[in-house]
XYZ file of C-alpha atoms in Angstrom:
136
model
C 66.667 38.727 -40.780
C 65.616 41.469 -38.266
C 67.747 44.083 -36.034
C 66.228 43.783 -32.598
C 67.223 45.588 -29.127
C 66.795 43.062 -26.552
C 66.083 44.406 -23.105
C 66.682 41.679 -20.219
C 68.392 42.192 -17.102
C 68.666 38.466 -16.123
C 72.302 37.570 -16.666
C 71.242 33.739 -17.731
C 68.198 34.464 -19.893
C 69.653 37.578 -21.722
C 72.426 35.886 -23.370
C 70.384 32.884 -23.989
C 67.514 34.862 -25.714
C 70.240 36.814 -27.695
C 71.455 33.342 -28.668
C 68.181 32.171 -29.839
C 67.316 35.248 -31.965
C 70.807 35.442 -33.476
C 70.455 31.605 -34.461
C 67.160 32.469 -36.474
C 69.367 34.935 -38.249
C 68.509 38.231 -36.148
C 71.016 40.723 -34.868
C 70.439 41.638 -31.381
C 71.586 43.966 -28.887
C 71.230 43.366 -25.449
C 70.933 46.089 -23.000
C 69.869 45.857 -18.983
C 67.688 48.979 -18.662
C 65.143 51.416 -20.051
C 68.193 53.969 -20.039
C 70.347 51.771 -22.088
C 67.688 50.794 -24.564
C 66.742 54.404 -25.340
C 70.426 55.149 -26.009
C 70.527 52.161 -28.280
C 67.535 53.052 -29.873
C 68.465 56.370 -30.703
C 71.901 54.965 -32.120
C 70.143 52.219 -34.236
C 67.052 51.604 -36.408
C 65.698 48.464 -34.882
C 62.561 46.641 -36.603
C 62.052 45.155 -33.151
C 62.119 46.141 -29.214
C 62.021 43.533 -27.021
C 61.439 44.809 -23.132
C 61.454 43.202 -20.238
C 58.817 44.774 -17.581
C 60.443 44.448 -14.310
C 64.408 45.210 -14.140
C 66.265 44.499 -11.106
C 69.317 45.710 -9.715
C 70.852 44.015 -6.555
C 67.339 41.626 -6.519
C 65.330 44.748 -6.298
C 62.949 46.267 -8.900
C 64.176 49.647 -10.182
C 62.244 52.372 -11.806
C 64.219 51.980 -15.191
C 62.377 49.200 -16.439
C 60.161 48.039 -19.255
C 57.247 50.605 -18.924
C 59.421 53.352 -18.914
C 61.201 51.908 -22.040
C 58.345 51.526 -24.179
C 56.715 54.847 -23.430
C 60.147 56.396 -24.219
C 60.871 54.320 -27.492
C 57.199 54.768 -29.000
C 57.601 58.617 -28.148
C 60.745 58.658 -29.984
C 59.456 56.553 -32.909
C 56.537 58.623 -33.290
C 58.384 61.893 -33.706
C 60.621 60.109 -36.287
C 57.711 58.239 -37.953
C 59.262 55.147 -37.346
C 57.701 51.788 -37.085
C 58.844 49.640 -34.482
C 57.313 46.531 -33.147
C 57.526 46.489 -29.497
C 56.707 43.349 -27.491
C 56.817 43.177 -23.676
C 57.980 40.257 -21.869
C 57.364 39.365 -17.957
C 57.837 36.419 -15.753
C 56.672 38.547 -12.504
C 52.973 38.251 -12.913
C 52.021 36.159 -9.854
C 52.514 38.928 -7.046
C 49.979 41.561 -6.000
C 50.256 44.534 -8.278
C 52.132 43.008 -11.145
C 49.301 40.970 -12.614
C 48.473 43.671 -14.859
C 51.780 44.940 -16.159
C 51.656 43.309 -19.652
C 48.257 44.859 -20.025
C 49.593 48.164 -19.126
C 52.513 47.924 -21.439
C 49.841 47.251 -23.999
C 48.142 50.119 -23.236
C 51.076 52.344 -23.459
C 52.305 50.806 -27.083
C 53.674 47.537 -26.807
C 51.963 45.763 -29.957
C 52.136 42.130 -28.254
C 53.155 40.559 -24.852
C 54.546 37.214 -23.944
C 54.626 35.837 -20.352
C 57.904 33.950 -19.240
C 58.866 31.171 -19.536
C 58.571 30.902 -23.071
C 60.128 28.930 -25.854
C 62.354 30.577 -28.574
C 59.421 29.672 -31.208
C 57.080 31.517 -29.408
C 59.067 34.919 -29.125
C 60.020 34.499 -33.103
C 56.109 33.811 -33.958
C 55.700 37.156 -32.191
C 57.968 38.825 -33.711
C 56.705 37.528 -37.290
C 53.026 38.649 -36.128
C 53.985 42.038 -34.532
C 55.730 43.049 -37.904
C 53.400 41.648 -40.296
C 50.773 43.703 -38.539
C 52.837 46.755 -38.953
C 53.458 46.366 -42.518
C 49.915 46.385 -43.193
């Protein structure tokens, strides 16, 4: 179906999301931070990049998160003239300073956003919508 890079740091949620996408026929590479996402992107040609916006280590947010990854991957894709769907996801939108993260993600190049928690079918629908828009 589709080749996907999934950036998710949650050790429980990442494998669950990967399994749901693989059950739908997708090939998924699971990474845990922007550095790993960019490295994987440079090795492969995914159809979609799904980025968790807030990446944590030892319980604390780090700078190597989704905003950085979206910006870098979009820069590389433009330079190579590639069409890659980008979907930003986050569940940390209630705190001060985090409410606008998904909007920021769209401003720097995410094609769509999804707030956690969500059902696998919602993510698959977003993937389909983004790729359909890119193919026009």
